[in-house]
mmCIF file of C-alpha atoms in Angstrom:
data_model
loop_
_atom_site.group_PDB
_atom_site.id
_atom_site.type_symbol
_atom_site.label_atom_id
_atom_site.label_comp_id
_atom_site.label_asym_id
_atom_site.label_seq_id
_atom_site.Cartn_x
_atom_site.Cartn_y
_atom_site.Cartn_z
ATOM 1 C CA MET A 1 0.000 0.000 0.000
ATOM 2 C CA GLY A 2 1.067 3.613 -0.492
ATOM 3 C CA GLU A 3 2.122 5.981 2.268
ATOM 4 C CA LEU A 4 -0.674 6.304 4.805
ATOM 5 C CA LYS A 5 -1.408 9.064 7.285
ATOM 6 C CA ARG A 6 -1.316 7.451 10.720
ATOM 7 C CA TYR A 7 -2.383 10.137 13.179
ATOM 8 C CA GLY A 8 -5.484 12.273 13.197
ATOM 9 C CA VAL A 9 -7.863 14.209 15.439
ATOM 10 C CA ILE A 10 -11.627 13.760 15.236
ATOM 11 C CA GLU A 11 -13.212 17.081 16.167
ATOM 12 C CA SER A 12 -16.896 16.227 15.736
ATOM 13 C CA LYS A 13 -19.236 14.329 18.057
ATOM 14 C CA ASN A 14 -17.119 11.941 20.176
ATOM 15 C CA LYS A 15 -13.954 14.029 20.041
ATOM 16 C CA ARG A 16 -10.788 11.960 20.156
ATOM 17 C CA GLU A 17 -7.375 11.299 18.712
ATOM 18 C CA ILE A 18 -6.897 8.342 16.393
ATOM 19 C CA VAL A 19 -3.888 6.348 15.227
ATOM 20 C CA LEU A 20 -3.589 3.840 12.405
ATOM 21 C CA LEU A 21 -1.014 1.270 13.508
ATOM 22 C CA GLN A 22 0.399 -1.831 11.874
ATOM 23 C CA GLY A 23 -0.247 -5.250 13.320
ATOM 24 C CA LEU A 24 1.400 -8.564 12.598
ATOM 25 C CA GLY A 25 -1.111 -9.176 9.810
ATOM 26 C CA CYS A 26 -4.851 -9.735 9.720
ATOM 27 C CA ARG A 27 -5.608 -13.266 10.827
ATOM 28 C CA TYR A 28 -8.882 -13.470 8.906
ATOM 29 C CA LYS A 29 -8.165 -11.779 5.516
ATOM 30 C CA ARG A 30 -11.378 -12.995 3.872
ATOM 31 C CA CYS A 31 -13.598 -9.898 4.061
ATOM 32 C CA LEU A 32 -14.292 -9.047 0.425
ATOM 33 C CA PHE A 33 -14.699 -5.296 0.992
ATOM 34 C CA CYS A 34 -11.293 -4.762 2.616
ATOM 35 C CA ASP A 35 -7.765 -4.276 1.283
ATOM 36 C CA TYR A 36 -6.329 -2.889 4.504
ATOM 37 C CA TYR A 37 -4.938 -6.282 5.481
ATOM 38 C CA LEU A 38 -2.169 -5.407 3.000
ATOM 39 C CA ASP A 39 -0.923 -2.769 5.439
ATOM 40 C CA VAL A 40 1.899 -4.838 6.929
ATOM 41 C CA SER A 41 5.656 -4.387 6.887
ATOM 42 C CA PRO A 42 8.799 -5.462 8.755
ATOM 43 C CA GLN A 43 9.063 -1.881 10.067
ATOM 44 C CA TYR A 44 5.802 -2.069 12.019
ATOM 45 C CA GLU A 45 7.352 -1.249 15.399
ATOM 46 C CA GLU A 46 9.005 1.899 14.056
ATOM 47 C CA ILE A 47 5.812 2.919 12.236
ATOM 48 C CA ASN A 48 3.763 2.422 15.397
ATOM 49 C CA HIS A 49 6.260 4.337 17.513
ATOM 50 C CA GLN A 50 6.101 7.302 15.131
ATOM 51 C CA ALA A 51 2.296 7.331 15.106
ATOM 52 C CA LEU A 52 1.993 7.042 18.885
ATOM 53 C CA SER A 53 4.569 9.792 19.404
ATOM 54 C CA CYS A 54 2.058 12.221 17.854
ATOM 55 C CA VAL A 55 -0.537 11.582 20.560
ATOM 56 C CA GLU A 56 -1.057 14.667 22.724
ATOM 57 C CA GLY A 57 -3.732 13.451 25.118
ATOM 58 C CA ARG A 58 -6.249 15.813 23.557
ATOM 59 C CA TYR A 59 -9.776 15.073 24.842
ATOM 60 C CA GLY A 60 -8.454 12.120 26.884
ATOM 61 C CA ILE A 61 -9.679 9.585 24.325
ATOM 62 C CA LEU A 62 -7.531 7.612 21.883
ATOM 63 C CA GLU A 63 -8.846 5.298 19.180
ATOM 64 C CA ILE A 64 -6.464 2.639 17.858
ATOM 65 C CA ILE A 65 -7.065 0.967 14.504
ATOM 66 C CA ASN A 66 -4.574 -1.346 12.859
ATOM 67 C CA SER A 67 -5.894 -2.754 9.598
ATOM 68 C CA GLY A 68 -7.092 -5.790 11.470
ATOM 69 C CA SER A 69 -7.765 -6.524 15.128
ATOM 70 C CA PHE A 70 -6.213 -5.532 18.447
ATOM 71 C CA GLY A 71 -5.164 -9.173 18.855
ATOM 72 C CA GLU A 72 -2.668 -8.706 16.026
ATOM 73 C CA LEU A 73 -0.766 -5.882 17.711
ATOM 74 C CA SER A 74 2.605 -6.889 19.121
ATOM 75 C CA GLN A 75 3.223 -6.940 22.860
ATOM 76 C CA LYS A 76 5.735 -4.121 22.430
ATOM 77 C CA THR A 77 3.116 -1.970 20.713
ATOM 78 C CA LEU A 78 0.544 -2.705 23.430
ATOM 79 C CA GLU A 79 3.076 -1.675 26.054
ATOM 80 C CA ALA A 80 3.771 1.515 24.101
ATOM 81 C CA ILE A 81 0.030 2.293 24.025
ATOM 82 C CA LEU A 82 -0.147 1.718 27.786
ATOM 83 C CA HIS A 83 2.811 4.055 28.337
ATOM 84 C CA ILE A 84 1.264 6.765 26.149
ATOM 85 C CA ALA A 85 -2.059 6.380 27.927
ATOM 86 C CA HIS A 86 -0.428 6.954 31.314
ATOM 87 C CA THR A 87 1.877 9.784 30.272
ATOM 88 C CA LYS A 88 -0.755 11.656 28.251
ATOM 89 C CA LYS A 89 -3.558 11.015 30.761
ATOM 90 C CA ILE A 90 -5.736 9.071 28.346
ATOM 91 C CA LYS A 91 -8.896 8.022 30.169
ATOM 92 C CA GLN A 92 -10.439 5.933 27.373
ATOM 93 C CA LEU A 93 -8.995 3.675 24.668
ATOM 94 C CA ILE A 94 -11.034 2.413 21.717
ATOM 95 C CA PHE A 95 -9.860 -0.704 19.878
ATOM 96 C CA GLU A 96 -11.486 -2.699 17.107
ATOM 97 C CA CYS A 97 -11.495 -6.333 16.150
ATOM 98 C CA HIS A 98 -13.006 -9.155 14.188
ATOM 99 C CA TYR A 99 -15.636 -11.277 15.922
ATOM 100 C CA LEU A 100 -13.180 -14.172 16.255
ATOM 101 C CA TYR A 101 -11.239 -12.166 18.874
ATOM 102 C CA ARG A 102 -14.220 -11.709 21.200
ATOM 103 C CA ASP A 103 -12.795 -14.125 23.793
ATOM 104 C CA GLU A 104 -9.653 -11.985 24.096
ATOM 105 C CA ILE A 105 -11.460 -8.775 25.026
ATOM 106 C CA LEU A 106 -11.403 -9.468 28.758
ATOM 107 C CA ASP A 107 -7.628 -9.943 28.716
ATOM 108 C CA LEU A 108 -7.247 -6.700 26.770
ATOM 109 C CA LYS A 109 -9.232 -4.839 29.407
ATOM 110 C CA LYS A 110 -7.173 -6.419 32.175
ATOM 111 C CA PHE A 111 -3.944 -5.335 30.469
ATOM 112 C CA PHE A 112 -5.187 -1.730 30.434
ATOM 113 C CA ASP A 113 -6.516 -1.918 33.995
ATOM 114 C CA GLY A 114 -7.472 1.517 35.267
ATOM 115 C CA ILE A 115 -8.229 2.835 31.767
ATOM 116 C CA GLU A 116 -11.668 2.501 30.219
ATOM 117 C CA VAL A 117 -11.452 0.234 27.167
ATOM 118 C CA LYS A 118 -14.112 0.181 24.451
ATOM 119 C CA VAL A 119 -14.061 -2.421 21.678
ATOM 120 C CA LYS A 120 -15.612 -1.858 18.266
ATOM 121 C CA LEU A 121 -16.811 -4.805 16.190
ATOM 122 C CA GLY A 122 -16.377 -4.930 12.432
ATOM 123 C CA LEU A 123 -19.963 -6.032 11.869
ATOM 124 C CA GLU A 124 -20.847 -4.305 8.551
ATOM 125 C CA SER A 125 -24.485 -5.473 8.613
ATOM 126 C CA PHE A 126 -26.978 -7.359 10.737
ATOM 127 C CA ASN A 127 -28.365 -8.789 7.496
ATOM 128 C CA VAL A 128 -26.980 -12.319 7.405
ATOM 129 C CA TYR A 129 -27.028 -12.640 3.612
ATOM 130 C CA LEU A 130 -25.113 -9.414 3.031
ATOM 131 C CA ARG A 131 -22.689 -10.062 5.856
ATOM 132 C CA GLU A 132 -21.898 -13.727 5.259
ATOM 133 C CA LYS A 133 -22.705 -14.527 1.630
ATOM 134 C CA LEU A 134 -21.583 -11.268 0.073
ATOM 135 C CA LEU A 135 -18.928 -9.914 2.442
ATOM 136 C CA LYS A 136 -17.654 -13.214 3.902
ATOM 137 C CA LYS A 137 -17.377 -11.735 7.396
ATOM 138 C CA GLY A 138 -17.292 -15.020 9.272
ATOM 139 C CA ILE A 139 -19.655 -14.058 12.103
ATOM 140 C CA CYS A 140 -21.512 -17.183 13.095
ATOM 141 C CA GLU A 141 -24.229 -15.617 15.240
ATOM 142 C CA VAL A 142 -27.600 -14.490 13.870
ATOM 143 C CA PHE A 143 -29.326 -12.716 16.769
ATOM 144 C CA PRO A 144 -28.308 -9.067 17.374
ATOM 145 C CA ASN A 145 -28.084 -9.437 21.158
ATOM 146 C CA GLN A 146 -25.659 -12.354 20.790
ATOM 147 C CA ILE A 147 -23.556 -10.521 18.220
ATOM 148 C CA ALA A 148 -23.310 -7.424 20.409
ATOM 149 C CA HIS A 149 -22.748 -9.245 23.702
ATOM 150 C CA ASP A 150 -18.996 -8.692 24.022
ATOM 151 C CA PHE A 151 -18.728 -5.363 22.183
ATOM 152 C CA ASP A 152 -19.355 -1.683 22.893
ATOM 153 C CA GLU A 153 -19.429 -0.249 19.358
ATOM 154 C CA ALA A 154 -19.789 -1.455 15.771
ATOM 155 C CA ASN A 155 -18.871 -0.549 12.216
ATOM 156 C CA LEU A 156 -21.603 -0.711 9.575
ATOM 157 C CA LEU A 157 -21.139 -0.563 5.796
ATOM 158 C CA VAL A 158 -23.174 1.244 3.125
ATOM 159 C CA GLY A 159 -22.904 0.784 -0.635
ATOM 160 C CA LEU A 160 -23.295 -2.933 -1.316
ATOM 161 C CA ALA A 161 -24.880 -4.652 -4.275
ATOM 162 C CA GLY A 162 -28.317 -5.878 -3.216
ATOM 163 C CA GLN A 163 -28.455 -3.507 -0.253
ATOM 164 C CA SER A 164 -31.645 -1.470 0.086
ATOM 165 C CA ILE A 165 -32.408 1.690 2.035
ATOM 166 C CA ASP A 166 -34.652 -0.362 4.317
ATOM 167 C CA MET A 167 -31.742 -2.719 5.080
ATOM 168 C CA ILE A 168 -29.472 0.215 5.869
ATOM 169 C CA GLU A 169 -32.015 1.846 8.156
ATOM 170 C CA GLN A 170 -32.618 -1.445 9.939
ATOM 171 C CA ASP A 171 -28.868 -1.751 10.520
ATOM 172 C CA ILE A 172 -28.762 1.768 11.973
ATOM 173 C CA VAL A 173 -31.781 1.185 14.214
ATOM 174 C CA LEU A 174 -30.443 -2.152 15.490
ATOM 175 C CA GLY A 175 -26.973 -0.683 15.886
ATOM 176 C CA LEU A 176 -28.288 2.079 18.122
ATOM 177 C CA GLU A 177 -30.331 -0.433 20.096
ATOM 178 C CA TYR A 178 -27.554 -2.912 20.794
ATOM 179 C CA PHE A 179 -24.366 -0.801 20.805
ATOM 180 C CA GLU A 180 -23.289 2.352 22.606
ATOM 181 C CA ARG A 181 -22.071 3.881 19.348
ATOM 182 C CA ILE A 182 -21.904 2.955 15.669
ATOM 183 C CA CYS A 183 -19.813 4.119 12.746
ATOM 184 C CA VAL A 184 -21.500 4.080 9.333
ATOM 185 C CA ASN A 185 -18.871 3.667 6.624
ATOM 186 C CA VAL A 186 -19.518 4.398 2.959
ATOM 187 C CA MET A 187 -17.805 1.712 0.917
ATOM 188 C CA CYS A 188 -14.900 2.525 -1.397
ATOM 189 C CA ASP A 189 -13.870 0.405 -4.361
ATOM 190 C CA ASN A 190 -11.098 -2.081 -3.658
ATOM 191 C CA SER A 191 -9.311 -4.834 -5.536
ATOM 192 C CA LYS A 192 -12.075 -7.379 -4.889
ATOM 193 C CA MET A 193 -15.350 -5.453 -4.828
ATOM 194 C CA HIS A 194 -16.877 -2.289 -6.260
ATOM 195 C CA ALA A 195 -19.173 0.005 -4.329
ATOM 196 C CA ASN A 196 -22.765 0.387 -5.523
ATOM 197 C CA GLN A 197 -22.944 4.116 -6.187
ATOM 198 C CA ALA A 198 -26.721 4.100 -6.661
ATOM 199 C CA VAL A 199 -27.174 2.758 -3.123
ATOM 200 C CA ILE A 200 -24.715 5.321 -1.761
ATOM 201 C CA ASP A 201 -26.463 8.204 -3.536
ATOM 202 C CA GLU A 202 -29.865 7.123 -2.232
ATOM 203 C CA PHE A 203 -28.479 6.805 1.283
ATOM 204 C CA LEU A 204 -26.971 10.294 1.124
ATOM 205 C CA ASP A 205 -30.276 11.727 -0.144
ATOM 206 C CA THR A 206 -32.607 9.976 2.298
ATOM 207 C CA LEU A 207 -31.130 8.502 5.475
ATOM 208 C CA TYR A 208 -27.995 10.562 5.983
ATOM 209 C CA PRO A 209 -29.892 13.862 6.509
ATOM 210 C CA LEU A 210 -32.092 12.134 9.094
ATOM 211 C CA TYR A 211 -29.244 10.698 11.157
ATOM 212 C CA LYS A 212 -26.245 12.957 10.503
ATOM 213 C CA ASP A 213 -26.653 14.869 13.762
ATOM 214 C CA GLU A 214 -27.201 11.788 15.938
ATOM 215 C CA TRP A 215 -24.421 12.011 18.544
ATOM 216 C CA ARG A 216 -24.010 8.221 18.770
ATOM 217 C CA ILE A 217 -23.289 7.793 15.058
ATOM 218 C CA ASP A 218 -20.031 8.587 13.298
ATOM 219 C CA PHE A 219 -20.258 8.808 9.515
ATOM 220 C CA LEU A 220 -17.231 7.978 7.422
ATOM 221 C CA LEU A 221 -18.306 9.194 3.985
ATOM 222 C CA ASP A 222 -14.749 8.819 2.730
ATOM 223 C CA ASN A 223 -12.298 6.364 4.256
ATOM 224 C CA THR A 224 -9.891 9.181 5.217
ATOM 225 C CA ASP A 225 -12.478 11.435 6.892
ATOM 226 C CA PHE A 226 -11.035 10.619 10.322
ATOM 227 C CA GLY A 227 -7.662 11.971 9.207
ATOM 228 C CA VAL A 228 -5.928 8.597 8.846
ATOM 229 C CA GLY A 229 -5.591 6.122 6.007
#
């Protein structure tokens, strides 16, 4: 992948700093909408150090994404995050992960004992057909309460072939019911899948104006809107 921006500040809604780190490589790699698993290199520790060195402690909240899941971050990187959190007085850390890492969340929270840890699930949709047949997410559960059980937040995806406005609104409604916060991401073309622009345009015309000011929803209309990527 080309050079990526790895530090940003989100100034709207849930104000926070954000870093895009490198992990040891996405363990799953089968999500058809994602190319970010290609963001790996032998220099990951140096890259992570540089990104974390930009953290100022602004707003006391730091979100960590890493082109995969928190379980793929090295121990050295986790220790660096812990050090930054203490020195910059970070009161809340937000990580994300694939559903297969749900059993490791408790250990993550224990490692960062004394700091509030939120974990965001890469869900994409509650619709089983879209999520499993089209996107190949690998989430075995069907019922929203079971899916959300171990997680605080979730990512949802807009712009899929076969996706309707009703499906998108149902995802938003269920997301707000079962998670503390959601992030609605507008799909970008990648090497394996093209976004459905007609669905995106309809979403922007109909649902986005209705929900854009909802405090519990972040909207990522472009994949670099958070200042990283």
